[in-house]
């Protein structure tokens, strides 16, 4: 169904050209022997073609390039032509199948922002298929995460990132530090202290063992020894221009992976430096299986492994 309209059923079949669906494939798939205006107007009746093509050229910022051929355009311009062609028939919905995957990193960011602006101006519902988590979070109003052929979670980008339904999805969407804790009311006791907690569903009636999600930007790093917090040592630091991603060993006897934190780019932290870490903001938690909880005991009362996860390759 598209809205309230059935397009495919056992005894009902709407012809593809009557379904009002626009489609932008990964490579754009423009007709190489046709000009920009001919590509855009390909699916339009002849009487409507001229006016509609002019409107779309202006919408996608390609006015004046209508006589060019695809090979005379940049990759970003080609994708805008493909989008204009999809919008030409005034579709009820536009499907975008990894439309930025073939572009280099710098061009991908700029083109996807242009496409976002164009789609908002057009007011057309759009479905974007992507394997790029940053792309999904930055472009979408709502995100559906598919796992094993089913929707694992459907929510706003903010909720997907801050309140994923389980630890597997937390690791899939961005970098995730997962540590054990004991939930007691609206707080959770962890190796990093007592923190405000949030969770899906009804609150538990009594204290229980949980897994705690810490996003890298929630971890505050203080140089040297500070009052409170947990001491650690910088194991590695990666400069990214807009920020620095650091890996912190908290205690060699814990046998866990380093915690991952993000700091402003101008903070100079070298491997081997001693730091103290604390946590900003509430943390998201999930109940841990009773078997795992029994083996850990009270997480806040003893040394426990600190595990981190990242984006899948």
GROMACS .gro file of C-alpha atoms in nm:
model
  313
    1UNK     CA    1   0.000   0.000   0.000
    2UNK     CA    2   0.099   0.361  -0.060
    3UNK     CA    3  -0.101   0.566   0.186
    4UNK     CA    4  -0.452   0.427   0.156
    5UNK     CA    5  -0.403   0.300  -0.199
    6UNK     CA    6  -0.337  -0.069  -0.271
    7UNK     CA    7  -0.091  -0.113  -0.557
    8UNK     CA    8  -0.025  -0.488  -0.535
    9UNK     CA    9  -0.250  -0.768  -0.412
   10UNK     CA   10  -0.361  -1.116  -0.519
   11UNK     CA   11  -0.630  -0.988  -0.756
   12UNK     CA   12  -0.519  -0.629  -0.790
   13UNK     CA   13  -0.223  -0.493  -0.983
   14UNK     CA   14  -0.152  -0.128  -1.057
   15UNK     CA   15   0.074  -0.071  -1.357
   16UNK     CA   16   0.419   0.064  -1.256
   17UNK     CA   17   0.375   0.395  -1.439
   18UNK     CA   18   0.049   0.452  -1.247
   19UNK     CA   19   0.187   0.389  -0.899
   20UNK     CA   20   0.328   0.741  -0.855
   21UNK     CA   21   0.663   0.618  -0.722
   22UNK     CA   22   0.990   0.796  -0.798
   23UNK     CA   23   1.316   0.603  -0.787
   24UNK     CA   24   1.678   0.717  -0.758
   25UNK     CA   25   1.923   0.426  -0.802
   26UNK     CA   26   2.274   0.413  -0.658
   27UNK     CA   27   2.454   0.509  -0.977
   28UNK     CA   28   2.193   0.757  -1.102
   29UNK     CA   29   2.150   0.551  -1.422
   30UNK     CA   30   2.103   0.851  -1.649
   31UNK     CA   31   2.059   0.787  -2.021
   32UNK     CA   32   2.404   0.878  -2.159
   33UNK     CA   33   2.269   0.973  -2.505
   34UNK     CA   34   2.011   1.218  -2.367
   35UNK     CA   35   2.065   1.573  -2.244
   36UNK     CA   36   1.984   1.684  -1.890
   37UNK     CA   37   1.643   1.816  -1.992
   38UNK     CA   38   1.564   1.499  -2.188
   39UNK     CA   39   1.661   1.281  -1.893
   40UNK     CA   40   1.443   1.481  -1.653
   41UNK     CA   41   1.143   1.487  -1.887
   42UNK     CA   42   1.170   1.125  -2.000
   43UNK     CA   43   0.861   1.002  -1.814
   44UNK     CA   44   0.642   1.306  -1.880
   45UNK     CA   45   0.373   1.358  -2.144
   46UNK     CA   46   0.506   1.582  -2.422
   47UNK     CA   47   0.265   1.869  -2.344
   48UNK     CA   48   0.380   1.890  -1.980
   49UNK     CA   49   0.747   1.834  -2.042
   50UNK     CA   50   0.885   2.182  -2.108
   51UNK     CA   51   0.730   2.364  -1.813
   52UNK     CA   52   0.792   2.085  -1.566
   53UNK     CA   53   1.158   2.047  -1.669
   54UNK     CA   54   1.216   2.421  -1.620
   55UNK     CA   55   1.063   2.399  -1.271
   56UNK     CA   56   1.281   2.104  -1.174
   57UNK     CA   57   1.602   2.251  -1.314
   58UNK     CA   58   1.545   2.550  -1.089
   59UNK     CA   59   1.458   2.326  -0.792
   60UNK     CA   60   1.777   2.120  -0.816
   61UNK     CA   61   2.000   2.417  -0.900
   62UNK     CA   62   2.090   2.312  -1.255
   63UNK     CA   63   1.929   2.591  -1.458
   64UNK     CA   64   2.148   2.665  -1.760
   65UNK     CA   65   2.281   2.308  -1.783
   66UNK     CA   66   1.981   2.159  -1.962
   67UNK     CA   67   2.172   2.105  -2.290
   68UNK     CA   68   2.459   1.916  -2.133
   69UNK     CA   69   2.502   1.540  -2.141
   70UNK     CA   70   2.565   1.324  -1.831
   71UNK     CA   71   2.937   1.284  -1.907
   72UNK     CA   72   2.972   1.663  -1.896
   73UNK     CA   73   2.844   1.679  -1.536
   74UNK     CA   74   3.009   1.614  -1.200
   75UNK     CA   75   2.896   1.320  -0.988
   76UNK     CA   76   2.690   1.546  -0.765
   77UNK     CA   77   2.522   1.711  -1.062
   78UNK     CA   78   2.436   1.372  -1.209
   79UNK     CA   79   2.266   1.269  -0.884
   80UNK     CA   80   2.064   1.591  -0.883
   81UNK     CA   81   1.948   1.516  -1.239
   82UNK     CA   82   1.847   1.165  -1.127
   83UNK     CA   83   1.652   1.316  -0.838
   84UNK     CA   84   1.482   1.567  -1.067
   85UNK     CA   85   1.383   1.284  -1.302
   86UNK     CA   86   1.231   1.094  -1.009
   87UNK     CA   87   1.035   1.403  -0.898
   88UNK     CA   88   0.917   1.490  -1.249
   89UNK     CA   89   0.605   1.273  -1.237
   90UNK     CA   90   0.500   1.426  -0.902
   91UNK     CA   91   0.530   1.096  -0.712
   92UNK     CA   92   0.360   1.024  -0.381
   93UNK     CA   93   0.684   0.869  -0.258
   94UNK     CA   94   1.047   0.869  -0.372
   95UNK     CA   95   1.273   0.567  -0.313
   96UNK     CA   96   1.646   0.640  -0.288
   97UNK     CA   97   1.868   0.332  -0.305
   98UNK     CA   98   2.207   0.430  -0.155
   99UNK     CA   99   2.222   0.731  -0.388
  100UNK     CA  100   2.548   0.868  -0.244
  101UNK     CA  101   2.749   0.546  -0.222
  102UNK     CA  102   2.941   0.607  -0.545
  103UNK     CA  103   3.053   0.958  -0.445
  104UNK     CA  104   3.377   1.040  -0.265
  105UNK     CA  105   3.356   1.139   0.102
  106UNK     CA  106   3.366   1.518   0.060
  107UNK     CA  107   3.116   1.519  -0.226
  108UNK     CA  108   2.887   1.274  -0.048
  109UNK     CA  109   2.834   1.511   0.245
  110UNK     CA  110   2.760   1.815   0.030
  111UNK     CA  111   2.532   1.629  -0.214
  112UNK     CA  112   2.324   1.466   0.057
  113UNK     CA  113   2.263   1.807   0.216
  114UNK     CA  114   2.155   1.940  -0.124
  115UNK     CA  115   1.923   1.642  -0.175
  116UNK     CA  116   1.776   1.689   0.172
  117UNK     CA  117   1.696   2.052   0.091
  118UNK     CA  118   1.546   1.960  -0.247
  119UNK     CA  119   1.321   1.690  -0.101
  120UNK     CA  120   1.198   1.922   0.173
  121UNK     CA  121   1.113   2.188  -0.085
  122UNK     CA  122   0.933   1.930  -0.298
  123UNK     CA  123   0.736   1.809   0.004
  124UNK     CA  124   0.754   1.448  -0.114
  125UNK     CA  125   0.771   1.154   0.124
  126UNK     CA  126   1.106   0.979   0.076
  127UNK     CA  127   1.249   0.644   0.176
  128UNK     CA  128   1.629   0.625   0.184
  129UNK     CA  129   1.808   0.290   0.194
  130UNK     CA  130   2.162   0.319   0.331
  131UNK     CA  131   2.433   0.129   0.518
  132UNK     CA  132   2.583   0.456   0.643
  133UNK     CA  133   2.465   0.527   0.999
  134UNK     CA  134   2.572   0.892   0.988
  135UNK     CA  135   2.375   0.936   0.667
  136UNK     CA  136   2.060   0.785   0.818
  137UNK     CA  137   2.080   0.990   1.138
  138UNK     CA  138   2.154   1.321   0.964
  139UNK     CA  139   1.895   1.293   0.684
  140UNK     CA  140   1.593   1.111   0.822
  141UNK     CA  141   1.297   1.223   1.028
  142UNK     CA  142   1.238   0.859   1.121
  143UNK     CA  143   1.480   0.565   1.104
  144UNK     CA  144   1.398   0.196   1.068
  145UNK     CA  145   1.687  -0.039   1.151
  146UNK     CA  146   1.658  -0.373   0.972
  147UNK     CA  147   1.809  -0.682   1.134
  148UNK     CA  148   1.766  -1.041   1.013
  149UNK     CA  149   1.488  -0.935   0.779
  150UNK     CA  150   1.279  -0.759   1.046
  151UNK     CA  151   1.258  -0.407   1.184
  152UNK     CA  152   1.457  -0.402   1.508
  153UNK     CA  153   1.360  -0.044   1.595
  154UNK     CA  154   1.165   0.237   1.431
  155UNK     CA  155   1.209   0.578   1.590
  156UNK     CA  156   1.352   0.927   1.551
  157UNK     CA  157   1.729   0.950   1.495
  158UNK     CA  158   1.767   1.091   1.847
  159UNK     CA  159   1.584   0.798   2.008
  160UNK     CA  160   1.763   0.541   1.793
  161UNK     CA  161   2.098   0.679   1.909
  162UNK     CA  162   2.027   0.758   2.274
  163UNK     CA  163   1.777   0.484   2.355
  164UNK     CA  164   1.838   0.178   2.133
  165UNK     CA  165   1.629  -0.128   2.209
  166UNK     CA  166   1.927  -0.351   2.292
  167UNK     CA  167   2.305  -0.354   2.314
  168UNK     CA  168   2.347  -0.505   1.966
  169UNK     CA  169   2.167  -0.213   1.808
  170UNK     CA  170   2.362   0.030   2.029
  171UNK     CA  171   2.689  -0.104   1.887
  172UNK     CA  172   2.552  -0.086   1.533
  173UNK     CA  173   2.451   0.281   1.559
  174UNK     CA  174   2.772   0.464   1.645
  175UNK     CA  175   3.043   0.389   1.900
  176UNK     CA  176   2.916   0.236   2.223
  177UNK     CA  177   3.076   0.175   2.562
  178UNK     CA  178   2.888  -0.102   2.744
  179UNK     CA  179   2.949  -0.152   3.114
  180UNK     CA  180   2.763  -0.349   3.383
  181UNK     CA  181   2.566  -0.181   3.658
  182UNK     CA  182   2.293  -0.226   3.918
  183UNK     CA  183   1.972  -0.035   3.858
  184UNK     CA  184   1.812   0.102   4.176
  185UNK     CA  185   1.506   0.315   4.110
  186UNK     CA  186   1.592   0.591   3.864
  187UNK     CA  187   1.968   0.556   3.918
  188UNK     CA  188   2.226   0.295   3.826
  189UNK     CA  189   2.541   0.214   4.022
  190UNK     CA  190   2.843   0.162   3.794
  191UNK     CA  191   3.224   0.161   3.816
  192UNK     CA  192   3.198   0.526   3.706
  193UNK     CA  193   2.968   0.619   3.993
  194UNK     CA  194   2.596   0.652   4.050
  195UNK     CA  195   2.427   0.780   3.733
  196UNK     CA  196   2.072   0.881   3.635
  197UNK     CA  197   1.922   0.605   3.420
  198UNK     CA  198   1.653   0.557   3.157
  199UNK     CA  199   1.514   0.242   2.999
  200UNK     CA  200   1.241   0.105   2.773
  201UNK     CA  201   0.915  -0.007   2.931
  202UNK     CA  202   0.805  -0.003   3.294
  203UNK     CA  203   1.063   0.058   3.569
  204UNK     CA  204   1.167  -0.252   3.768
  205UNK     CA  205   1.019  -0.288   4.115
  206UNK     CA  206   1.351  -0.377   4.279
  207UNK     CA  207   1.725  -0.343   4.210
  208UNK     CA  208   1.847  -0.552   3.918
  209UNK     CA  209   2.161  -0.609   3.714
  210UNK     CA  210   2.174  -0.411   3.388
  211UNK     CA  211   2.398  -0.329   3.094
  212UNK     CA  212   2.473   0.043   3.073
  213UNK     CA  213   2.526   0.236   2.749
  214UNK     CA  214   2.777   0.523   2.746
  215UNK     CA  215   2.823   0.714   2.423
  216UNK     CA  216   3.175   0.854   2.374
  217UNK     CA  217   3.058   1.214   2.400
  218UNK     CA  218   2.908   1.139   2.746
  219UNK     CA  219   3.250   1.059   2.890
  220UNK     CA  220   3.423   1.365   3.032
  221UNK     CA  221   3.800   1.345   3.048
  222UNK     CA  222   3.996   1.542   3.309
  223UNK     CA  223   4.375   1.559   3.297
  224UNK     CA  224   4.562   1.425   3.596
  225UNK     CA  225   4.394   1.320   3.918
  226UNK     CA  226   4.059   1.480   4.001
  227UNK     CA  227   3.821   1.441   4.290
  228UNK     CA  228   3.568   1.171   4.215
  229UNK     CA  229   3.545   0.981   3.887
  230UNK     CA  230   3.756   0.688   3.775
  231UNK     CA  231   4.127   0.704   3.705
  232UNK     CA  232   4.270   0.583   3.377
  233UNK     CA  233   4.546   0.613   3.120
  234UNK     CA  234   4.530   0.723   2.756
  235UNK     CA  235   4.599   0.418   2.541
  236UNK     CA  236   4.551   0.586   2.204
  237UNK     CA  237   4.427   0.912   2.052
  238UNK     CA  238   4.304   0.984   1.701
  239UNK     CA  239   4.271   1.341   1.573
  240UNK     CA  240   3.977   1.401   1.336
  241UNK     CA  241   3.986   1.777   1.293
  242UNK     CA  242   3.648   1.848   1.452
  243UNK     CA  243   3.725   1.630   1.755
  244UNK     CA  244   3.969   1.378   1.901
  245UNK     CA  245   3.872   1.018   1.974
  246UNK     CA  246   4.064   0.871   2.265
  247UNK     CA  247   4.085   0.521   2.411
  248UNK     CA  248   4.123   0.500   2.788
  249UNK     CA  249   4.254   0.203   2.986
  250UNK     CA  250   4.085   0.219   3.324
  251UNK     CA  251   4.248  -0.075   3.505
  252UNK     CA  252   4.469  -0.349   3.353
  253UNK     CA  253   4.323  -0.606   3.595
  254UNK     CA  254   3.975  -0.562   3.450
  255UNK     CA  255   4.069  -0.731   3.120
  256UNK     CA  256   3.818  -0.520   2.929
  257UNK     CA  257   3.846  -0.311   2.615
  258UNK     CA  258   3.940   0.056   2.657
  259UNK     CA  259   3.663   0.309   2.696
  260UNK     CA  260   3.612   0.531   2.391
  261UNK     CA  261   3.563   0.904   2.451
  262UNK     CA  262   3.536   1.214   2.231
  263UNK     CA  263   3.700   1.540   2.330
  264UNK     CA  264   3.728   1.880   2.160
  265UNK     CA  265   3.999   1.886   1.895
  266UNK     CA  266   4.209   2.139   2.086
  267UNK     CA  267   4.244   1.911   2.392
  268UNK     CA  268   4.595   1.765   2.376
  269UNK     CA  269   4.605   1.415   2.523
  270UNK     CA  270   4.892   1.183   2.439
  271UNK     CA  271   4.918   0.807   2.499
  272UNK     CA  272   5.041   0.735   2.849
  273UNK     CA  273   4.882   1.044   3.006
  274UNK     CA  274   4.697   0.989   3.334
  275UNK     CA  275   4.336   1.109   3.336
  276UNK     CA  276   4.020   1.093   3.542
  277UNK     CA  277   3.687   1.024   3.374
  278UNK     CA  278   3.329   1.102   3.469
  279UNK     CA  279   2.993   1.084   3.292
  280UNK     CA  280   2.765   1.359   3.165
  281UNK     CA  281   2.389   1.315   3.139
  282UNK     CA  282   2.157   1.015   3.193
  283UNK     CA  283   2.256   0.673   3.063
  284UNK     CA  284   2.041   0.412   2.890
  285UNK     CA  285   2.020   0.064   3.042
  286UNK     CA  286   1.885  -0.284   2.960
  287UNK     CA  287   1.824  -0.574   3.202
  288UNK     CA  288   2.093  -0.840   3.184
  289UNK     CA  289   2.006  -1.211   3.167
  290UNK     CA  290   1.987  -1.365   3.516
  291UNK     CA  291   2.270  -1.608   3.434
  292UNK     CA  292   2.506  -1.321   3.349
  293UNK     CA  293   2.390  -1.113   3.644
  294UNK     CA  294   2.452  -1.397   3.889
  295UNK     CA  295   2.810  -1.437   3.772
  296UNK     CA  296   2.884  -1.066   3.812
  297UNK     CA  297   2.727  -0.998   4.148
  298UNK     CA  298   2.678  -0.632   4.235
  299UNK     CA  299   2.854  -0.454   3.953
  300UNK     CA  300   2.921  -0.136   4.144
  301UNK     CA  301   3.089  -0.313   4.436
  302UNK     CA  302   3.373  -0.485   4.253
  303UNK     CA  303   3.609  -0.451   3.961
  304UNK     CA  304   3.430  -0.544   3.638
  305UNK     CA  305   3.523  -0.549   3.269
  306UNK     CA  306   3.446  -0.238   3.068
  307UNK     CA  307   3.353  -0.328   2.711
  308UNK     CA  308   3.320  -0.102   2.410
  309UNK     CA  309   3.176  -0.156   2.068
  310UNK     CA  310   3.190   0.030   1.739
  311UNK     CA  311   3.040   0.049   1.393
  312UNK     CA  312   3.047  -0.276   1.201
  313UNK     CA  313   3.286  -0.295   0.913
   0.00000   0.00000   0.00000
